[in-house]
mmCIF file of C-alpha atoms in Angstrom:
data_model
loop_
_atom_site.group_PDB
_atom_site.id
_atom_site.type_symbol
_atom_site.label_atom_id
_atom_site.label_comp_id
_atom_site.label_asym_id
_atom_site.label_seq_id
_atom_site.Cartn_x
_atom_site.Cartn_y
_atom_site.Cartn_z
ATOM 1 C CA MET H 23 120.012 180.026 127.517
ATOM 2 C CA ASP H 24 123.522 179.551 126.123
ATOM 3 C CA HIS H 25 122.317 178.850 122.568
ATOM 4 C CA ILE H 26 120.715 182.300 122.389
ATOM 5 C CA PRO H 27 123.316 185.027 121.736
ATOM 6 C CA PRO H 28 123.277 187.938 124.201
ATOM 7 C CA LEU H 29 121.689 191.097 122.881
ATOM 8 C CA ASP H 30 124.937 193.037 123.205
ATOM 9 C CA ILE H 31 126.885 190.748 120.864
ATOM 10 C CA ILE H 32 124.010 190.865 118.369
ATOM 11 C CA ALA H 33 124.151 194.667 118.485
ATOM 12 C CA LEU H 34 127.937 194.682 118.080
ATOM 13 C CA ARG H 35 127.727 192.409 115.077
ATOM 14 C CA GLN H 36 125.189 194.767 113.516
ATOM 15 C CA THR H 37 127.505 197.704 114.199
ATOM 16 C CA LEU H 38 130.431 195.957 112.526
ATOM 17 C CA VAL H 39 128.314 195.289 109.448
ATOM 18 C CA ALA H 40 127.121 198.899 109.390
ATOM 19 C CA LYS H 41 130.731 200.083 109.521
ATOM 20 C CA GLY H 42 131.535 197.975 106.489
ATOM 21 C CA VAL H 43 133.708 195.404 108.261
ATOM 22 C CA ASP H 44 134.210 192.448 105.901
ATOM 23 C CA PRO H 45 136.048 189.398 107.294
ATOM 24 C CA ASN H 46 137.402 188.550 103.844
ATOM 25 C CA ILE H 47 138.741 191.965 102.914
ATOM 26 C CA ASN H 48 141.369 193.933 104.775
ATOM 27 C CA PRO H 49 141.229 197.726 104.525
ATOM 28 C CA SER H 50 144.479 199.511 103.823
ATOM 29 C CA VAL H 51 147.069 199.515 106.577
ATOM 30 C CA ALA H 52 146.514 203.234 107.079
ATOM 31 C CA GLU H 53 142.758 202.790 107.420
ATOM 32 C CA SER H 54 143.162 199.835 109.780
ATOM 33 C CA ARG H 55 145.440 201.884 112.005
ATOM 34 C CA ARG H 56 143.066 204.830 112.028
ATOM 35 C CA ALA H 57 139.940 202.778 112.697
ATOM 36 C CA GLN H 58 141.443 200.614 115.428
ATOM 37 C CA GLU H 59 142.915 203.521 117.319
ATOM 38 C CA ALA H 60 139.700 205.540 117.019
ATOM 39 C CA TYR H 61 137.649 202.685 118.410
ATOM 40 C CA GLY H 62 140.126 201.997 121.210
ATOM 41 C CA LEU H 63 140.165 205.654 122.223
ATOM 42 C CA SER H 64 136.365 205.706 122.358
ATOM 43 C CA ALA H 65 136.475 203.506 125.472
ATOM 44 C CA PRO H 66 137.030 205.498 128.691
ATOM 45 C CA PHE H 67 140.349 205.176 130.470
ATOM 46 C CA PRO H 68 139.670 203.948 134.025
ATOM 47 C CA ASP H 69 139.555 206.395 136.906
ATOM 48 C CA GLY H 70 142.360 206.009 139.400
ATOM 49 C CA MET H 71 144.905 205.109 136.744
ATOM 50 C CA ALA H 72 147.606 207.333 135.271
ATOM 51 C CA ARG H 73 149.688 206.987 132.131
ATOM 52 C CA SER H 74 153.095 208.077 130.940
ATOM 53 C CA SER H 75 155.534 207.369 128.120
ATOM 54 C CA SER H 76 158.790 205.545 128.697
ATOM 55 C CA THR H 77 161.054 202.964 127.050
ATOM 56 C CA LEU H 78 161.976 199.375 127.829
ATOM 57 C CA GLY H 79 165.150 198.075 126.252
ATOM 58 C CA GLY H 80 165.057 201.016 123.873
ATOM 59 C CA VAL H 81 161.495 200.222 122.757
ATOM 60 C CA PRO H 82 158.828 202.932 123.232
ATOM 61 C CA THR H 83 156.333 201.869 125.881
ATOM 62 C CA GLU H 84 153.233 203.361 127.451
ATOM 63 C CA VAL H 85 153.088 202.862 131.230
ATOM 64 C CA LEU H 86 149.710 202.585 132.990
ATOM 65 C CA TYR H 87 149.799 202.630 136.774
ATOM 66 C CA PRO H 88 147.585 203.359 139.779
ATOM 67 C CA VAL H 89 147.728 206.890 141.127
ATOM 68 C CA SER H 90 147.499 205.523 144.657
ATOM 69 C CA GLY H 91 148.229 202.247 146.348
ATOM 70 C CA ARG H 92 150.994 199.715 145.852
ATOM 71 C CA THR H 93 151.562 197.529 142.812
ATOM 72 C CA ARG H 94 152.039 193.797 143.225
ATOM 73 C CA GLY H 95 153.785 193.210 139.934
ATOM 74 C CA ALA H 96 154.143 194.214 136.305
ATOM 75 C CA LEU H 97 152.037 193.378 133.259
ATOM 76 C CA LEU H 98 153.960 193.452 129.979
ATOM 77 C CA TYR H 99 151.308 193.813 127.279
ATOM 78 C CA PHE H 100 151.519 193.416 123.502
ATOM 79 C CA HIS H 101 148.611 194.856 121.508
ATOM 80 C CA ALA H 102 146.658 193.311 118.647
ATOM 81 C CA GLY H 103 146.683 194.497 115.044
ATOM 82 C CA GLY H 104 147.949 191.738 112.769
ATOM 83 C CA TYR H 105 151.530 193.012 113.138
ATOM 84 C CA SER H 106 150.671 196.024 110.969
ATOM 85 C CA SER H 107 148.189 198.080 113.000
ATOM 86 C CA GLY H 108 147.065 198.583 116.601
ATOM 87 C CA SER H 109 148.756 200.789 119.181
ATOM 88 C CA PRO H 110 149.264 201.257 122.929
ATOM 89 C CA ALA H 111 146.882 204.239 122.860
ATOM 90 C CA GLY H 112 144.167 202.125 121.261
ATOM 91 C CA HIS H 113 144.579 199.498 123.987
ATOM 92 C CA ALA H 114 144.952 201.829 126.980
ATOM 93 C CA ALA H 115 141.373 201.385 128.190
ATOM 94 C CA LEU H 116 141.471 197.585 127.976
ATOM 95 C CA VAL H 117 144.894 197.233 129.584
ATOM 96 C CA GLY H 118 144.215 199.971 132.134
ATOM 97 C CA ASN H 119 141.142 198.126 133.373
ATOM 98 C CA LEU H 120 143.020 194.847 133.500
ATOM 99 C CA ALA H 121 145.951 196.373 135.397
ATOM 100 C CA GLN H 122 143.694 198.225 137.818
ATOM 101 C CA ARG H 123 141.761 195.096 138.755
ATOM 102 C CA ALA H 124 144.944 193.023 139.111
ATOM 103 C CA GLY H 125 146.788 195.676 141.121
ATOM 104 C CA VAL H 126 149.763 195.845 138.768
ATOM 105 C CA ALA H 127 151.557 198.415 136.659
ATOM 106 C CA ALA H 128 151.159 197.777 132.931
ATOM 107 C CA TYR H 129 153.741 198.353 130.241
ATOM 108 C CA VAL H 130 152.153 198.437 126.778
ATOM 109 C CA VAL H 131 154.881 197.969 124.190
ATOM 110 C CA ASP H 132 154.870 200.091 121.026
ATOM 111 C CA TYR H 133 156.654 197.494 118.913
ATOM 112 C CA ARG H 134 157.538 198.200 115.296
ATOM 113 C CA ARG H 135 154.876 197.316 112.728
ATOM 114 C CA ALA H 136 154.850 196.057 109.158
ATOM 115 C CA PRO H 137 155.086 196.861 106.327
ATOM 116 C CA GLU H 138 157.597 199.543 107.339
ATOM 117 C CA ASN H 139 159.267 197.076 109.708
ATOM 118 C CA PRO H 140 158.569 193.465 108.664
ATOM 119 C CA TYR H 141 159.519 190.229 110.409
ATOM 120 C CA PRO H 142 161.300 189.864 112.797
ATOM 121 C CA ALA H 143 161.008 193.471 114.022
ATOM 122 C CA ALA H 144 157.959 192.908 116.254
ATOM 123 C CA ALA H 145 159.442 189.782 117.858
ATOM 124 C CA GLU H 146 162.768 191.508 118.433
ATOM 125 C CA ASP H 147 161.127 194.530 120.065
ATOM 126 C CA ALA H 148 158.936 192.334 122.259
ATOM 127 C CA PHE H 149 161.927 190.425 123.586
ATOM 128 C CA GLU H 150 164.016 193.548 124.118
ATOM 129 C CA ALA H 151 161.140 195.092 126.065
ATOM 130 C CA TYR H 152 161.007 192.018 128.304
ATOM 131 C CA ARG H 153 164.750 192.190 128.921
ATOM 132 C CA GLY H 154 164.417 195.895 129.597
ATOM 133 C CA LEU H 155 161.640 195.311 132.115
ATOM 134 C CA LEU H 156 163.741 192.761 133.994
ATOM 135 C CA ALA H 157 166.556 195.340 134.128
ATOM 136 C CA LEU H 158 164.440 197.783 136.147
ATOM 137 C CA ASP H 159 165.260 198.066 139.827
ATOM 138 C CA GLY H 160 163.145 195.717 141.887
ATOM 139 C CA VAL H 161 161.571 193.870 138.954
ATOM 140 C CA THR H 162 161.953 190.102 139.038
ATOM 141 C CA ALA H 163 160.490 187.602 136.602
ATOM 142 C CA ASP H 164 158.234 186.060 139.238
ATOM 143 C CA ARG H 165 156.392 189.393 139.415
ATOM 144 C CA VAL H 166 155.987 189.767 135.654
ATOM 145 C CA ILE H 167 153.026 188.540 133.611
ATOM 146 C CA VAL H 168 153.128 188.786 129.833
ATOM 147 C CA ALA H 169 149.857 189.252 128.001
ATOM 148 C CA GLY H 170 148.410 190.200 124.662
ATOM 149 C CA ASP H 171 145.542 189.854 122.253
ATOM 150 C CA SER H 172 145.663 188.397 118.728
ATOM 151 C CA ALA H 173 149.161 189.087 117.322
ATOM 152 C CA GLY H 174 150.074 190.351 120.780
ATOM 153 C CA GLY H 175 149.133 186.979 122.226
ATOM 154 C CA GLY H 176 151.542 185.365 119.803
ATOM 155 C CA LEU H 177 154.261 187.810 120.841
ATOM 156 C CA SER H 178 153.675 186.918 124.502
ATOM 157 C CA LEU H 179 154.415 183.271 123.749
ATOM 158 C CA ILE H 180 157.413 184.186 121.608
ATOM 159 C CA VAL H 181 158.878 186.219 124.478
ATOM 160 C CA ALA H 182 158.454 183.377 126.970
ATOM 161 C CA GLN H 183 159.920 180.805 124.585
ATOM 162 C CA ARG H 184 162.854 183.000 123.663
ATOM 163 C CA ALA H 185 163.545 183.825 127.313
ATOM 164 C CA ALA H 186 163.721 180.122 128.168
ATOM 165 C CA ALA H 187 165.976 179.411 125.195
ATOM 166 C CA SER H 188 168.355 182.257 126.035
ATOM 167 C CA GLY H 189 168.671 181.440 129.713
ATOM 168 C CA LEU H 190 166.647 184.396 130.975
ATOM 169 C CA PRO H 191 164.096 183.704 133.713
ATOM 170 C CA THR H 192 160.674 183.173 132.228
ATOM 171 C CA PRO H 193 157.702 185.287 133.325
ATOM 172 C CA ALA H 194 155.386 184.152 136.081
ATOM 173 C CA ALA H 195 152.530 183.493 133.647
ATOM 174 C CA ALA H 196 150.919 184.537 130.370
ATOM 175 C CA TYR H 197 147.390 185.697 129.590
ATOM 176 C CA LEU H 198 146.438 185.239 125.945
ATOM 177 C CA MET H 199 143.284 186.685 124.398
ATOM 178 C CA SER H 200 142.432 185.194 120.986
ATOM 179 C CA PRO H 201 146.129 184.604 120.238
ATOM 180 C CA TRP H 202 147.312 184.469 116.630
ATOM 181 C CA ALA H 203 149.910 181.779 117.183
ATOM 182 C CA ASP H 204 149.908 179.921 113.848
ATOM 183 C CA LEU H 205 150.504 182.113 110.812
ATOM 184 C CA THR H 206 149.925 179.156 108.463
ATOM 185 C CA GLN H 207 146.142 179.535 108.990
ATOM 186 C CA SER H 208 145.824 175.753 109.053
ATOM 187 C CA GLY H 209 143.444 175.101 111.959
ATOM 188 C CA LYS H 210 140.051 173.463 111.523
ATOM 189 C CA SER H 211 138.220 176.504 112.878
ATOM 190 C CA TYR H 212 139.082 178.460 109.732
ATOM 191 C CA ALA H 213 136.493 176.321 107.977
ATOM 192 C CA VAL H 214 134.164 175.454 110.865
ATOM 193 C CA THR H 215 133.581 179.035 112.050
ATOM 194 C CA ALA H 216 134.055 180.778 108.704
ATOM 195 C CA ASP H 217 130.392 181.742 108.499
ATOM 196 C CA HIS H 218 130.286 183.044 112.084
ATOM 197 C CA ASP H 219 133.374 185.268 112.338
ATOM 198 C CA PRO H 220 132.427 188.873 111.461
ATOM 199 C CA MET H 221 136.008 190.149 111.552
ATOM 200 C CA LEU H 222 138.551 187.663 110.210
ATOM 201 C CA SER H 223 138.982 184.825 107.734
ATOM 202 C CA ARG H 224 141.735 182.622 106.360
ATOM 203 C CA THR H 225 141.964 185.043 103.431
ATOM 204 C CA SER H 226 142.344 188.204 105.489
ATOM 205 C CA LEU H 227 144.798 186.639 107.922
ATOM 206 C CA SER H 228 146.894 185.182 105.097
ATOM 207 C CA ASP H 229 147.136 188.702 103.681
ATOM 208 C CA LEU H 230 148.255 190.082 107.046
ATOM 209 C CA ALA H 231 150.792 187.270 107.387
ATOM 210 C CA ARG H 232 152.174 188.142 103.953
ATOM 211 C CA ILE H 233 152.540 191.818 104.912
ATOM 212 C CA TYR H 234 154.522 190.864 108.019
ATOM 213 C CA LEU H 235 156.468 187.811 106.818
ATOM 214 C CA GLY H 236 157.007 188.391 103.125
ATOM 215 C CA ASP H 237 158.557 185.156 101.863
ATOM 216 C CA HIS H 238 159.686 184.016 105.319
ATOM 217 C CA ASP H 239 158.661 180.554 106.530
ATOM 218 C CA PRO H 240 155.454 180.933 108.595
ATOM 219 C CA THR H 241 156.341 177.842 110.647
ATOM 220 C CA ASP H 242 159.326 179.656 112.185
ATOM 221 C CA PRO H 243 158.578 179.743 115.945
ATOM 222 C CA LEU H 244 159.541 183.431 116.004
ATOM 223 C CA ALA H 245 156.518 183.968 113.757
ATOM 224 C CA SER H 246 154.244 181.105 114.833
ATOM 225 C CA PRO H 247 155.003 180.160 118.451
ATOM 226 C CA VAL H 248 152.654 177.153 118.287
ATOM 227 C CA PHE H 249 155.610 175.451 116.582
ATOM 228 C CA GLY H 250 157.995 176.501 119.356
ATOM 229 C CA GLU H 251 159.211 174.829 122.534
ATOM 230 C CA PHE H 252 156.648 174.365 125.319
ATOM 231 C CA SER H 253 158.753 172.529 127.906
ATOM 232 C CA HIS H 254 159.271 175.541 130.200
ATOM 233 C CA GLU H 255 155.989 174.982 132.094
ATOM 234 C CA LEU H 256 154.663 178.523 131.720
ATOM 235 C CA PRO H 257 151.206 178.844 133.323
ATOM 236 C CA LEU H 258 148.708 179.996 130.729
ATOM 237 C CA LEU H 259 145.241 181.512 130.689
ATOM 238 C CA LEU H 260 143.597 181.555 127.269
ATOM 239 C CA HIS H 261 140.354 183.343 126.447
ATOM 240 C CA VAL H 262 138.882 182.868 122.987
ATOM 241 C CA GLY H 263 135.479 183.252 121.344
ATOM 242 C CA SER H 264 133.582 180.280 119.967
ATOM 243 C CA ASP H 265 132.720 182.257 116.820
ATOM 244 C CA GLU H 266 136.193 183.210 115.645
ATOM 245 C CA VAL H 267 138.410 181.539 113.063
ATOM 246 C CA LEU H 268 141.370 181.773 115.446
ATOM 247 C CA LEU H 269 139.743 179.340 117.866
ATOM 248 C CA SER H 270 142.046 176.568 116.594
ATOM 249 C CA ASP H 271 145.119 178.586 117.527
ATOM 250 C CA SER H 272 144.040 178.681 121.173
ATOM 251 C CA LEU H 273 143.188 174.989 121.154
ATOM 252 C CA ALA H 274 146.577 174.136 119.654
ATOM 253 C CA VAL H 275 148.471 176.321 122.135
ATOM 254 C CA ALA H 276 146.554 174.831 125.059
ATOM 255 C CA SER H 277 147.314 171.304 123.873
ATOM 256 C CA ARG H 278 151.021 171.921 123.233
ATOM 257 C CA ALA H 279 151.461 173.725 126.553
ATOM 258 C CA ALA H 280 149.608 171.074 128.547
ATOM 259 C CA LEU H 281 151.670 168.298 126.953
ATOM 260 C CA GLY H 282 154.772 170.302 127.883
ATOM 261 C CA GLY H 283 153.772 170.306 131.545
ATOM 262 C CA SER H 284 152.202 173.744 131.878
ATOM 263 C CA ALA H 285 149.160 174.530 133.993
ATOM 264 C CA VAL H 286 146.665 175.643 131.352
ATOM 265 C CA THR H 287 143.293 177.299 131.801
ATOM 266 C CA LEU H 288 141.348 177.565 128.547
ATOM 267 C CA LYS H 289 137.946 179.219 128.355
ATOM 268 C CA VAL H 290 135.974 179.280 125.133
ATOM 269 C CA TRP H 291 133.308 181.976 125.419
ATOM 270 C CA PRO H 292 130.055 181.131 123.623
ATOM 271 C CA HIS H 293 128.951 183.519 120.864
ATOM 272 C CA MET H 294 131.997 185.732 121.349
ATOM 273 C CA ILE H 295 134.141 187.078 118.534
ATOM 274 C CA HIS H 296 137.786 187.930 118.074
ATOM 275 C CA CYS H 297 139.385 189.937 120.915
ATOM 276 C CA PHE H 298 135.980 190.391 122.545
ATOM 277 C CA ALA H 299 137.498 191.863 125.726
ATOM 278 C CA TRP H 300 138.647 194.822 123.611
ATOM 279 C CA PHE H 301 134.926 195.565 123.213
ATOM 280 C CA HIS H 302 134.444 195.518 126.989
ATOM 281 C CA HIS H 303 132.536 198.806 127.106
ATOM 282 C CA GLU H 304 129.898 197.196 124.873
ATOM 283 C CA LEU H 305 130.016 193.526 125.872
ATOM 284 C CA ALA H 306 129.233 192.148 129.322
ATOM 285 C CA ALA H 307 131.348 189.098 128.470
ATOM 286 C CA GLY H 308 134.279 191.389 127.772
ATOM 287 C CA ARG H 309 134.016 192.957 131.202
ATOM 288 C CA GLN H 310 133.674 189.537 132.789
ATOM 289 C CA ALA H 311 136.755 188.319 130.915
ATOM 290 C CA ILE H 312 138.776 191.236 132.284
ATOM 291 C CA ASP H 313 137.610 190.470 135.820
ATOM 292 C CA GLU H 314 138.413 186.775 135.506
ATOM 293 C CA ALA H 315 141.804 187.428 133.934
ATOM 294 C CA ALA H 316 142.726 189.925 136.652
ATOM 295 C CA GLU H 317 141.711 187.487 139.374
ATOM 296 C CA TRP H 318 143.791 184.754 137.756
ATOM 297 C CA MET H 319 146.777 187.074 137.448
ATOM 298 C CA THR H 320 146.715 187.835 141.162
ATOM 299 C CA THR H 321 146.983 184.110 141.889
ATOM 300 C CA MET H 322 150.036 183.879 139.621
ATOM 301 C CA LEU H 323 151.975 186.578 141.489
ATOM 302 C CA PRO H 324 153.721 186.136 144.848
ATOM 303 C CA GLN H 325 151.179 186.475 147.623
ATOM 304 C CA GLU H 326 153.476 188.500 149.860
ATOM 305 C CA GLN H 327 153.498 192.230 149.197
ATOM 306 C CA PRO H 328 156.628 193.628 147.533
ATOM 307 C CA SER H 329 158.995 195.799 149.506
ATOM 308 C CA ASP H 330 158.738 199.573 149.301
ATOM 309 C CA GLN H 331 161.652 199.622 146.854
ATOM 310 C CA GLU H 332 159.980 197.043 144.607
ATOM 311 C CA ALA H 333 156.628 198.812 144.731
ATOM 312 C CA VAL H 334 158.168 202.143 143.771
ATOM 313 C CA ALA H 335 160.199 200.558 140.976
ATOM 314 C CA LEU H 336 157.151 198.889 139.473
ATOM 315 C CA GLN H 337 154.977 201.976 139.737
ATOM 316 C CA GLU H 338 157.312 204.769 138.710
ATOM 317 C CA PRO H 339 156.776 205.519 135.007
ATOM 318 C CA ALA H 340 160.057 207.367 134.503
ATOM 319 C CA LEU H 341 162.154 204.233 135.021
ATOM 320 C CA GLY H 342 163.497 202.322 132.072
#
């Protein structure tokens, strides 16, 4: 029954406690980076996928692509990490599985992180990577999906909003997993789910926001895209756990986007925690989320197959 948590999420919660994860206390930036990358690398990279390093718009990027078969489009992915940790390597397994199931090539952007590179470095890199992707031979915006988890979900929205404002074509769609879209930490879920979230809290997220923003206004749409413009009708898929303090961010994004005319699919997963798809090798719901997101992505891309030139351009890792 839905009110009984699955055994795998119970086990994961116990593991997080055993590892000393405290939702109210952030470890040092160095420790966060080490722990997140170590966990991400513990998940197997999918068979049939290859990886290579490249750049997009001058921004380092890891490219994940099928070793055989044609690609239908490109996935531009921004990793989680509170703007100060996380990495493409730590997200390779998650994004590789998503790209494989959707039949696309994935570009995981290694954007600059705080505190070495505070606001607006991450937003600038994300947008430059999008412009760089559109500059590749054969890549058109209608074959590009932007995606990300947590801070990366916020960056996905920032890229789409900035593209619309600057006159660039907007991406075909965006997939957001537990997006951190409001750096004011003002949503109701920060209180309602405070006792259920094993990873984050208003306190810990406020600390991460301070590291990234300093004294900058957190309501700036380049930091908190929930306050940005939603009139460009970008199709959205949002996945979020019912037991995370960032639930309100997804609800707010879904509401703003729907009122702006976008087709919005929002799924709140019972008993799930922040970025639960990242834990896909431990959680059945995480694997299901990847499958559902990949299926949705295929419906967002043109149904006709790309030409040989387009397929090669999207697959070849040396481009850019």
